[in-house]
Amino acid sequence: DRLSTRLALDSSMAGTWEYDRRNNQIQCDAHAASMLGFEVSDFPVQFEEVLERVHPEDHEAFAGMYTKCHIEAGRGFQLECRIKGKGGSYLWLLIKGDG
């Protein structure tokens, strides 16, 4: 159930995010926001705002993840990439999800 899932995620210190295709926005929980130095109140943001923070060498793979979410709904994905935090430094993230 949702409570068990939330408790497991909270104890693991994993952050969660959700992409809303209709609005082209990314929303995340407090853990995901704090990993990058943001507050949860800084979200939702447009997908392009997140894409601008992706390291240039990881940009193509990250954009491919976006395409996979649109085209291959129901198929899982995993991506390691660097995203610029609020302070300007890049952080490595492991992103797992399902379109």
PDB file of N, CA and C in Angstrom:
ATOM      1  N   ASP A   1       0.837  -1.182   0.000  1.00  0.00           N
ATOM      2  CA  ASP A   1       0.000   0.000   0.000  1.00  0.00           C
ATOM      3  C   ASP A   1       0.883   1.247   0.000  1.00  0.00           C
ATOM      4  N   ARG A   2       0.250   2.386  -0.156  1.00  0.00           N
ATOM      5  CA  ARG A   2       1.003   3.638  -0.283  1.00  0.00           C
ATOM      6  C   ARG A   2       1.803   3.988   0.968  1.00  0.00           C
ATOM      7  N   LEU A   3       1.240   3.738   2.156  1.00  0.00           N
ATOM      8  CA  LEU A   3       1.939   4.063   3.394  1.00  0.00           C
ATOM      9  C   LEU A   3       3.198   3.227   3.527  1.00  0.00           C
ATOM     10  N   SER A   4       3.114   1.945   3.260  1.00  0.00           N
ATOM     11  CA  SER A   4       4.290   1.070   3.335  1.00  0.00           C
ATOM     12  C   SER A   4       5.360   1.500   2.344  1.00  0.00           C
ATOM     13  N   THR A   5       4.931   1.844   1.141  1.00  0.00           N
ATOM     14  CA  THR A   5       5.875   2.307   0.118  1.00  0.00           C
ATOM     15  C   THR A   5       6.548   3.592   0.566  1.00  0.00           C
ATOM     16  N   ARG A   6       5.771   4.538   1.095  1.00  0.00           N
ATOM     17  CA  ARG A   6       6.333   5.816   1.542  1.00  0.00           C
ATOM     18  C   ARG A   6       7.323   5.606   2.684  1.00  0.00           C
ATOM     19  N   LEU A   7       6.989   4.739   3.639  1.00  0.00           N
ATOM     20  CA  LEU A   7       7.894   4.462   4.759  1.00  0.00           C
ATOM     21  C   LEU A   7       9.188   3.832   4.272  1.00  0.00           C
ATOM     22  N   ALA A   8       9.101   2.910   3.323  1.00  0.00           N
ATOM     23  CA  ALA A   8      10.306   2.275   2.772  1.00  0.00           C
ATOM     24  C   ALA A   8      11.164   3.303   2.054  1.00  0.00           C
ATOM     25  N   LEU A   9      10.564   4.165   1.271  1.00  0.00           N
ATOM     26  CA  LEU A   9      11.329   5.187   0.563  1.00  0.00           C
ATOM     27  C   LEU A   9      11.960   6.175   1.523  1.00  0.00           C
ATOM     28  N   ASP A  10      11.212   6.596   2.537  1.00  0.00           N
ATOM     29  CA  ASP A  10      11.756   7.536   3.521  1.00  0.00           C
ATOM     30  C   ASP A  10      12.959   6.958   4.245  1.00  0.00           C
ATOM     31  N   SER A  11      12.910   5.702   4.611  1.00  0.00           N
ATOM     32  CA  SER A  11      14.022   5.100   5.346  1.00  0.00           C
ATOM     33  C   SER A  11      15.223   4.841   4.448  1.00  0.00           C
ATOM     34  N   SER A  12      15.018   4.718   3.144  1.00  0.00           N
ATOM     35  CA  SER A  12      16.127   4.462   2.230  1.00  0.00           C
ATOM     36  C   SER A  12      16.820   5.745   1.787  1.00  0.00           C
ATOM     37  N   MET A  13      16.238   6.870   2.065  1.00  0.00           N
ATOM     38  CA  MET A  13      16.739   8.172   1.633  1.00  0.00           C
ATOM     39  C   MET A  13      16.722   8.316   0.116  1.00  0.00           C
ATOM     40  N   ALA A  14      15.908   7.510  -0.560  1.00  0.00           N
ATOM     41  CA  ALA A  14      15.740   7.632  -2.004  1.00  0.00           C
ATOM     42  C   ALA A  14      14.741   8.750  -2.286  1.00  0.00           C
ATOM     43  N   GLY A  15      14.993   9.480  -3.325  1.00  0.00           N
ATOM     44  CA  GLY A  15      14.053  10.512  -3.731  1.00  0.00           C
ATOM     45  C   GLY A  15      13.151   9.989  -4.833  1.00  0.00           C
ATOM     46  N   THR A  16      11.959  10.530  -4.908  1.00  0.00           N
ATOM     47  CA  THR A  16      11.042  10.124  -5.964  1.00  0.00           C
ATOM     48  C   THR A  16      10.630  11.345  -6.775  1.00  0.00           C
ATOM     49  N   TRP A  17      10.365  11.092  -8.025  1.00  0.00           N
ATOM     50  CA  TRP A  17       9.919  12.162  -8.912  1.00  0.00           C
ATOM     51  C   TRP A  17       8.865  11.612  -9.854  1.00  0.00           C
ATOM     52  N   GLU A  18       8.115  12.507 -10.432  1.00  0.00           N
ATOM     53  CA  GLU A  18       7.056  12.126 -11.357  1.00  0.00           C
ATOM     54  C   GLU A  18       7.021  13.142 -12.494  1.00  0.00           C
ATOM     55  N   TYR A  19       6.901  12.625 -13.690  1.00  0.00           N
ATOM     56  CA  TYR A  19       6.794  13.476 -14.871  1.00  0.00           C
ATOM     57  C   TYR A  19       5.347  13.482 -15.345  1.00  0.00           C
ATOM     58  N   ASP A  20       4.765  14.652 -15.473  1.00  0.00           N
ATOM     59  CA  ASP A  20       3.396  14.821 -15.947  1.00  0.00           C
ATOM     60  C   ASP A  20       3.459  15.224 -17.418  1.00  0.00           C
ATOM     61  N   ARG A  21       3.111  14.290 -18.292  1.00  0.00           N
ATOM     62  CA  ARG A  21       3.181  14.539 -19.740  1.00  0.00           C
ATOM     63  C   ARG A  21       2.250  15.656 -20.187  1.00  0.00           C
ATOM     64  N   ARG A  22       1.079  15.739 -19.568  1.00  0.00           N
ATOM     65  CA  ARG A  22       0.105  16.758 -19.986  1.00  0.00           C
ATOM     66  C   ARG A  22       0.641  18.171 -19.798  1.00  0.00           C
ATOM     67  N   ASN A  23       1.323  18.391 -18.682  1.00  0.00           N
ATOM     68  CA  ASN A  23       1.841  19.728 -18.366  1.00  0.00           C
ATOM     69  C   ASN A  23       3.329  19.885 -18.644  1.00  0.00           C
ATOM     70  N   ASN A  24       3.993  18.781 -19.048  1.00  0.00           N
ATOM     71  CA  ASN A  24       5.435  18.776 -19.295  1.00  0.00           C
ATOM     72  C   ASN A  24       6.200  19.245 -18.052  1.00  0.00           C
ATOM     73  N   GLN A  25       5.755  18.784 -16.879  1.00  0.00           N
ATOM     74  CA  GLN A  25       6.366  19.209 -15.623  1.00  0.00           C
ATOM     75  C   GLN A  25       6.893  18.020 -14.833  1.00  0.00           C
ATOM     76  N   ILE A  26       7.929  18.305 -14.047  1.00  0.00           N
ATOM     77  CA  ILE A  26       8.476  17.319 -13.128  1.00  0.00           C
ATOM     78  C   ILE A  26       8.196  17.783 -11.707  1.00  0.00           C
ATOM     79  N   GLN A  27       7.632  16.869 -10.930  1.00  0.00           N
ATOM     80  CA  GLN A  27       7.359  17.089  -9.504  1.00  0.00           C
ATOM     81  C   GLN A  27       8.203  16.090  -8.735  1.00  0.00           C
ATOM     82  N   CYS A  28       8.701  16.472  -7.571  1.00  0.00           N
ATOM     83  CA  CYS A  28       9.487  15.522  -6.774  1.00  0.00           C
ATOM     84  C   CYS A  28       9.154  15.673  -5.302  1.00  0.00           C
ATOM     85  N   ASP A  29       9.602  14.681  -4.536  1.00  0.00           N
ATOM     86  CA  ASP A  29       9.376  14.740  -3.091  1.00  0.00           C
ATOM     87  C   ASP A  29      10.527  15.497  -2.435  1.00  0.00           C
ATOM     88  N   ALA A  30      10.432  15.666  -1.119  1.00  0.00           N
ATOM     89  CA  ALA A  30      11.430  16.443  -0.377  1.00  0.00           C
ATOM     90  C   ALA A  30      12.823  15.822  -0.461  1.00  0.00           C
ATOM     91  N   HIS A  31      12.918  14.486  -0.476  1.00  0.00           N
ATOM     92  CA  HIS A  31      14.239  13.837  -0.561  1.00  0.00           C
ATOM     93  C   HIS A  31      14.913  14.142  -1.891  1.00  0.00           C
ATOM     94  N   ALA A  32      14.182  14.005  -2.976  1.00  0.00           N
ATOM     95  CA  ALA A  32      14.755  14.272  -4.300  1.00  0.00           C
ATOM     96  C   ALA A  32      15.169  15.737  -4.413  1.00  0.00           C
ATOM     97  N   ALA A  33      14.335  16.639  -3.938  1.00  0.00           N
ATOM     98  CA  ALA A  33      14.659  18.066  -3.996  1.00  0.00           C
ATOM     99  C   ALA A  33      15.912  18.377  -3.185  1.00  0.00           C
ATOM    100  N   SER A  34      15.998  17.829  -1.969  1.00  0.00           N
ATOM    101  CA  SER A  34      17.133  18.147  -1.106  1.00  0.00           C
ATOM    102  C   SER A  34      18.447  17.564  -1.629  1.00  0.00           C
ATOM    103  N   MET A  35      18.396  16.448  -2.360  1.00  0.00           N
ATOM    104  CA  MET A  35      19.617  15.886  -2.949  1.00  0.00           C
ATOM    105  C   MET A  35      20.317  16.915  -3.838  1.00  0.00           C
ATOM    106  N   LEU A  36      19.524  17.764  -4.481  1.00  0.00           N
ATOM    107  CA  LEU A  36      20.067  18.766  -5.390  1.00  0.00           C
ATOM    108  C   LEU A  36      20.115  20.162  -4.772  1.00  0.00           C
ATOM    109  N   GLY A  37      19.788  20.254  -3.482  1.00  0.00           N
ATOM    110  CA  GLY A  37      19.878  21.535  -2.787  1.00  0.00           C
ATOM    111  C   GLY A  37      18.636  22.402  -2.902  1.00  0.00           C
ATOM    112  N   PHE A  38      17.546  21.845  -3.380  1.00  0.00           N
ATOM    113  CA  PHE A  38      16.301  22.594  -3.546  1.00  0.00           C
ATOM    114  C   PHE A  38      15.328  22.257  -2.433  1.00  0.00           C
ATOM    115  N   GLU A  39      14.251  23.016  -2.404  1.00  0.00           N
ATOM    116  CA  GLU A  39      13.120  22.741  -1.526  1.00  0.00           C
ATOM    117  C   GLU A  39      12.017  22.135  -2.389  1.00  0.00           C
ATOM    118  N   VAL A  40      11.172  21.334  -1.784  1.00  0.00           N
ATOM    119  CA  VAL A  40      10.073  20.739  -2.538  1.00  0.00           C
ATOM    120  C   VAL A  40       9.158  21.835  -3.098  1.00  0.00           C
ATOM    121  N   SER A  41       9.133  22.990  -2.440  1.00  0.00           N
ATOM    122  CA  SER A  41       8.303  24.109  -2.916  1.00  0.00           C
ATOM    123  C   SER A  41       8.855  24.724  -4.210  1.00  0.00           C
ATOM    124  N   ASP A  42      10.097  24.384  -4.599  1.00  0.00           N
ATOM    125  CA  ASP A  42      10.666  24.860  -5.859  1.00  0.00           C
ATOM    126  C   ASP A  42      10.086  24.115  -7.063  1.00  0.00           C
ATOM    127  N   PHE A  43       9.304  23.085  -6.808  1.00  0.00           N
ATOM    128  CA  PHE A  43       8.711  22.253  -7.853  1.00  0.00           C
ATOM    129  C   PHE A  43       7.209  22.434  -7.848  1.00  0.00           C
ATOM    130  N   PRO A  44       6.519  22.148  -8.954  1.00  0.00           N
ATOM    131  CA  PRO A  44       6.992  21.509 -10.174  1.00  0.00           C
ATOM    132  C   PRO A  44       7.758  22.490 -11.063  1.00  0.00           C
ATOM    133  N   VAL A  45       8.570  21.924 -11.955  1.00  0.00           N
ATOM    134  CA  VAL A  45       9.306  22.700 -12.951  1.00  0.00           C
ATOM    135  C   VAL A  45       9.073  22.075 -14.320  1.00  0.00           C
ATOM    136  N   GLN A  46       9.250  22.865 -15.330  1.00  0.00           N
ATOM    137  CA  GLN A  46       9.140  22.360 -16.691  1.00  0.00           C
ATOM    138  C   GLN A  46      10.303  21.409 -16.979  1.00  0.00           C
ATOM    139  N   PHE A  47      10.037  20.406 -17.788  1.00  0.00           N
ATOM    140  CA  PHE A  47      11.055  19.412 -18.129  1.00  0.00           C
ATOM    141  C   PHE A  47      12.316  20.085 -18.673  1.00  0.00           C
ATOM    142  N   GLU A  48      12.161  21.119 -19.478  1.00  0.00           N
ATOM    143  CA  GLU A  48      13.312  21.795 -20.076  1.00  0.00           C
ATOM    144  C   GLU A  48      14.226  22.424 -19.025  1.00  0.00           C
ATOM    145  N   GLU A  49      13.658  22.861 -17.901  1.00  0.00           N
ATOM    146  CA  GLU A  49      14.465  23.428 -16.819  1.00  0.00           C
ATOM    147  C   GLU A  49      15.388  22.367 -16.226  1.00  0.00           C
ATOM    148  N   VAL A  50      14.880  21.152 -16.085  1.00  0.00           N
ATOM    149  CA  VAL A  50      15.701  20.055 -15.581  1.00  0.00           C
ATOM    150  C   VAL A  50      16.747  19.688 -16.627  1.00  0.00           C
ATOM    151  N   LEU A  51      16.338  19.618 -17.872  1.00  0.00           N
ATOM    152  CA  LEU A  51      17.250  19.258 -18.958  1.00  0.00           C
ATOM    153  C   LEU A  51      18.429  20.226 -19.043  1.00  0.00           C
ATOM    154  N   GLU A  52      18.208  21.495 -18.757  1.00  0.00           N
ATOM    155  CA  GLU A  52      19.291  22.490 -18.763  1.00  0.00           C
ATOM    156  C   GLU A  52      20.323  22.213 -17.673  1.00  0.00           C
ATOM    157  N   ARG A  53      19.947  21.503 -16.624  1.00  0.00           N
ATOM    158  CA  ARG A  53      20.850  21.201 -15.509  1.00  0.00           C
ATOM    159  C   ARG A  53      21.640  19.915 -15.717  1.00  0.00           C
ATOM    160  N   VAL A  54      21.297  19.156 -16.741  1.00  0.00           N
ATOM    161  CA  VAL A  54      21.978  17.891 -17.012  1.00  0.00           C
ATOM    162  C   VAL A  54      23.350  18.180 -17.622  1.00  0.00           C
ATOM    163  N   HIS A  55      24.362  17.454 -17.160  1.00  0.00           N
ATOM    164  CA  HIS A  55      25.722  17.608 -17.677  1.00  0.00           C
ATOM    165  C   HIS A  55      25.722  17.414 -19.192  1.00  0.00           C
ATOM    166  N   PRO A  56      26.481  18.231 -19.941  1.00  0.00           N
ATOM    167  CA  PRO A  56      26.493  18.113 -21.402  1.00  0.00           C
ATOM    168  C   PRO A  56      26.792  16.701 -21.916  1.00  0.00           C
ATOM    169  N   GLU A  57      27.664  15.969 -21.243  1.00  0.00           N
ATOM    170  CA  GLU A  57      27.998  14.619 -21.685  1.00  0.00           C
ATOM    171  C   GLU A  57      26.864  13.620 -21.442  1.00  0.00           C
ATOM    172  N   ASP A  58      25.921  13.963 -20.584  1.00  0.00           N
ATOM    173  CA  ASP A  58      24.802  13.076 -20.254  1.00  0.00           C
ATOM    174  C   ASP A  58      23.492  13.522 -20.898  1.00  0.00           C
ATOM    175  N   HIS A  59      23.549  14.635 -21.601  1.00  0.00           N
ATOM    176  CA  HIS A  59      22.344  15.244 -22.157  1.00  0.00           C
ATOM    177  C   HIS A  59      21.600  14.302 -23.101  1.00  0.00           C
ATOM    178  N   GLU A  60      22.303  13.656 -24.001  1.00  0.00           N
ATOM    179  CA  GLU A  60      21.657  12.773 -24.976  1.00  0.00           C
ATOM    180  C   GLU A  60      20.957  11.597 -24.292  1.00  0.00           C
ATOM    181  N   ALA A  61      21.623  10.988 -23.316  1.00  0.00           N
ATOM    182  CA  ALA A  61      21.025   9.854 -22.602  1.00  0.00           C
ATOM    183  C   ALA A  61      19.789  10.300 -21.816  1.00  0.00           C
ATOM    184  N   PHE A  62      19.857  11.466 -21.189  1.00  0.00           N
ATOM    185  CA  PHE A  62      18.722  11.970 -20.421  1.00  0.00           C
ATOM    186  C   PHE A  62      17.546  12.274 -21.341  1.00  0.00           C
ATOM    187  N   ALA A  63      17.814  12.895 -22.473  1.00  0.00           N
ATOM    188  CA  ALA A  63      16.760  13.185 -23.443  1.00  0.00           C
ATOM    189  C   ALA A  63      16.161  11.886 -23.975  1.00  0.00           C
ATOM    190  N   GLY A  64      16.996  10.844 -24.127  1.00  0.00           N
ATOM    191  CA  GLY A  64      16.505   9.545 -24.564  1.00  0.00           C
ATOM    192  C   GLY A  64      15.558   8.933 -23.548  1.00  0.00           C
ATOM    193  N   MET A  65      15.839   9.159 -22.264  1.00  0.00           N
ATOM    194  CA  MET A  65      14.953   8.675 -21.211  1.00  0.00           C
ATOM    195  C   MET A  65      13.580   9.337 -21.352  1.00  0.00           C
ATOM    196  N   TYR A  66      13.576  10.610 -21.637  1.00  0.00           N
ATOM    197  CA  TYR A  66      12.344  11.365 -21.845  1.00  0.00           C
ATOM    198  C   TYR A  66      11.557  10.770 -23.013  1.00  0.00           C
ATOM    199  N   THR A  67      12.236  10.502 -24.110  1.00  0.00           N
ATOM    200  CA  THR A  67      11.583   9.910 -25.275  1.00  0.00           C
ATOM    201  C   THR A  67      11.012   8.540 -24.931  1.00  0.00           C
ATOM    202  N   LYS A  68      11.778   7.757 -24.179  1.00  0.00           N
ATOM    203  CA  LYS A  68      11.323   6.419 -23.794  1.00  0.00           C
ATOM    204  C   LYS A  68      10.042   6.506 -22.955  1.00  0.00           C
ATOM    205  N   CYS A  69       9.958   7.479 -22.078  1.00  0.00           N
ATOM    206  CA  CYS A  69       8.746   7.664 -21.261  1.00  0.00           C
ATOM    207  C   CYS A  69       7.537   7.950 -22.134  1.00  0.00           C
ATOM    208  N   HIS A  70       7.750   8.693 -23.206  1.00  0.00           N
ATOM    209  CA  HIS A  70       6.642   9.045 -24.093  1.00  0.00           C
ATOM    210  C   HIS A  70       6.227   7.898 -25.000  1.00  0.00           C
ATOM    211  N   ILE A  71       7.195   7.205 -25.539  1.00  0.00           N
ATOM    212  CA  ILE A  71       6.921   6.213 -26.574  1.00  0.00           C
ATOM    213  C   ILE A  71       6.708   4.814 -26.014  1.00  0.00           C
ATOM    214  N   GLU A  72       7.475   4.450 -25.010  1.00  0.00           N
ATOM    215  CA  GLU A  72       7.466   3.076 -24.522  1.00  0.00           C
ATOM    216  C   GLU A  72       6.844   2.976 -23.132  1.00  0.00           C
ATOM    217  N   ALA A  73       5.648   3.470 -22.974  1.00  0.00           N
ATOM    218  CA  ALA A  73       4.972   3.423 -21.677  1.00  0.00           C
ATOM    219  C   ALA A  73       4.916   1.983 -21.175  1.00  0.00           C
ATOM    220  N   GLY A  74       5.173   1.824 -19.884  1.00  0.00           N
ATOM    221  CA  GLY A  74       5.129   0.506 -19.278  1.00  0.00           C
ATOM    222  C   GLY A  74       6.455  -0.223 -19.279  1.00  0.00           C
ATOM    223  N   ARG A  75       7.478   0.358 -19.869  1.00  0.00           N
ATOM    224  CA  ARG A  75       8.807  -0.260 -19.894  1.00  0.00           C
ATOM    225  C   ARG A  75       9.715   0.491 -18.936  1.00  0.00           C
ATOM    226  N   GLY A  76      10.394  -0.238 -18.095  1.00  0.00           N
ATOM    227  CA  GLY A  76      11.278   0.379 -17.122  1.00  0.00           C
ATOM    228  C   GLY A  76      12.548   0.908 -17.759  1.00  0.00           C
ATOM    229  N   PHE A  77      13.214   1.809 -17.046  1.00  0.00           N
ATOM    230  CA  PHE A  77      14.492   2.342 -17.505  1.00  0.00           C
ATOM    231  C   PHE A  77      15.378   2.637 -16.305  1.00  0.00           C
ATOM    232  N   GLN A  78      16.656   2.755 -16.574  1.00  0.00           N
ATOM    233  CA  GLN A  78      17.638   3.117 -15.556  1.00  0.00           C
ATOM    234  C   GLN A  78      18.687   3.980 -16.230  1.00  0.00           C
ATOM    235  N   LEU A  79      19.110   5.039 -15.561  1.00  0.00           N
ATOM    236  CA  LEU A  79      20.067   5.970 -16.128  1.00  0.00           C
ATOM    237  C   LEU A  79      20.936   6.545 -15.018  1.00  0.00           C
ATOM    238  N   GLU A  80      22.244   6.550 -15.231  1.00  0.00           N
ATOM    239  CA  GLU A  80      23.167   7.260 -14.351  1.00  0.00           C
ATOM    240  C   GLU A  80      23.569   8.526 -15.077  1.00  0.00           C
ATOM    241  N   CYS A  81      23.402   9.662 -14.413  1.00  0.00           N
ATOM    242  CA  CYS A  81      23.760  10.920 -15.051  1.00  0.00           C
ATOM    243  C   CYS A  81      24.123  11.957 -13.994  1.00  0.00           C
ATOM    244  N   ARG A  82      24.707  13.032 -14.475  1.00  0.00           N
ATOM    245  CA  ARG A  82      25.077  14.145 -13.604  1.00  0.00           C
ATOM    246  C   ARG A  82      24.091  15.281 -13.826  1.00  0.00           C
ATOM    247  N   ILE A  83      23.610  15.808 -12.708  1.00  0.00           N
ATOM    248  CA  ILE A  83      22.688  16.941 -12.761  1.00  0.00           C
ATOM    249  C   ILE A  83      23.221  18.028 -11.840  1.00  0.00           C
ATOM    250  N   LYS A  84      23.172  19.259 -12.314  1.00  0.00           N
ATOM    251  CA  LYS A  84      23.685  20.398 -11.555  1.00  0.00           C
ATOM    252  C   LYS A  84      22.724  20.745 -10.428  1.00  0.00           C
ATOM    253  N   GLY A  85      23.259  20.769  -9.223  1.00  0.00           N
ATOM    254  CA  GLY A  85      22.464  21.144  -8.063  1.00  0.00           C
ATOM    255  C   GLY A  85      22.295  22.650  -7.978  1.00  0.00           C
ATOM    256  N   LYS A  86      21.549  23.092  -7.004  1.00  0.00           N
ATOM    257  CA  LYS A  86      21.268  24.512  -6.827  1.00  0.00           C
ATOM    258  C   LYS A  86      22.549  25.318  -6.621  1.00  0.00           C
ATOM    259  N   GLY A  87      23.549  24.713  -5.974  1.00  0.00           N
ATOM    260  CA  GLY A  87      24.808  25.402  -5.723  1.00  0.00           C
ATOM    261  C   GLY A  87      25.742  25.454  -6.918  1.00  0.00           C
ATOM    262  N   GLY A  88      25.381  24.788  -8.023  1.00  0.00           N
ATOM    263  CA  GLY A  88      26.195  24.847  -9.228  1.00  0.00           C
ATOM    264  C   GLY A  88      27.091  23.653  -9.468  1.00  0.00           C
ATOM    265  N   SER A  89      27.211  22.749  -8.494  1.00  0.00           N
ATOM    266  CA  SER A  89      28.031  21.550  -8.657  1.00  0.00           C
ATOM    267  C   SER A  89      27.197  20.424  -9.246  1.00  0.00           C
ATOM    268  N   TYR A  90      27.863  19.567 -10.028  1.00  0.00           N
ATOM    269  CA  TYR A  90      27.179  18.403 -10.583  1.00  0.00           C
ATOM    270  C   TYR A  90      27.196  17.263  -9.574  1.00  0.00           C
ATOM    271  N   LEU A  91      26.086  16.542  -9.511  1.00  0.00           N
ATOM    272  CA  LEU A  91      25.955  15.378  -8.640  1.00  0.00           C
ATOM    273  C   LEU A  91      25.552  14.187  -9.498  1.00  0.00           C
ATOM    274  N   TRP A  92      26.143  13.027  -9.190  1.00  0.00           N
ATOM    275  CA  TRP A  92      25.750  11.801  -9.896  1.00  0.00           C
ATOM    276  C   TRP A  92      24.450  11.287  -9.305  1.00  0.00           C
ATOM    277  N   LEU A  93      23.514  10.947 -10.179  1.00  0.00           N
ATOM    278  CA  LEU A  93      22.247  10.369  -9.755  1.00  0.00           C
ATOM    279  C   LEU A  93      21.995   9.086 -10.522  1.00  0.00           C
ATOM    280  N   LEU A  94      21.406   8.128  -9.851  1.00  0.00           N
ATOM    281  CA  LEU A  94      20.904   6.934 -10.499  1.00  0.00           C
ATOM    282  C   LEU A  94      19.397   7.098 -10.575  1.00  0.00           C
ATOM    283  N   ILE A  95      18.891   7.170 -11.788  1.00  0.00           N
ATOM    284  CA  ILE A  95      17.468   7.386 -11.996  1.00  0.00           C
ATOM    285  C   ILE A  95      16.854   6.095 -12.517  1.00  0.00           C
ATOM    286  N   LYS A  96      15.849   5.613 -11.813  1.00  0.00           N
ATOM    287  CA  LYS A  96      15.121   4.416 -12.240  1.00  0.00           C
ATOM    288  C   LYS A  96      13.659   4.792 -12.350  1.00  0.00           C
ATOM    289  N   GLY A  97      12.993   4.202 -13.311  1.00  0.00           N
ATOM    290  CA  GLY A  97      11.591   4.521 -13.450  1.00  0.00           C
ATOM    291  C   GLY A  97      10.867   3.637 -14.433  1.00  0.00           C
ATOM    292  N   ASP A  98       9.655   4.043 -14.677  1.00  0.00           N
ATOM    293  CA  ASP A  98       8.782   3.335 -15.594  1.00  0.00           C
ATOM    294  C   ASP A  98       7.935   4.377 -16.307  1.00  0.00           C
ATOM    295  N   GLY A  99       7.892   4.279 -17.612  1.00  0.00           N
ATOM    296  CA  GLY A  99       7.148   5.257 -18.405  1.00  0.00           C
ATOM    297  C   GLY A  99       5.663   5.014 -18.352  1.00  0.00           C
TER     298      GLY A  99
END
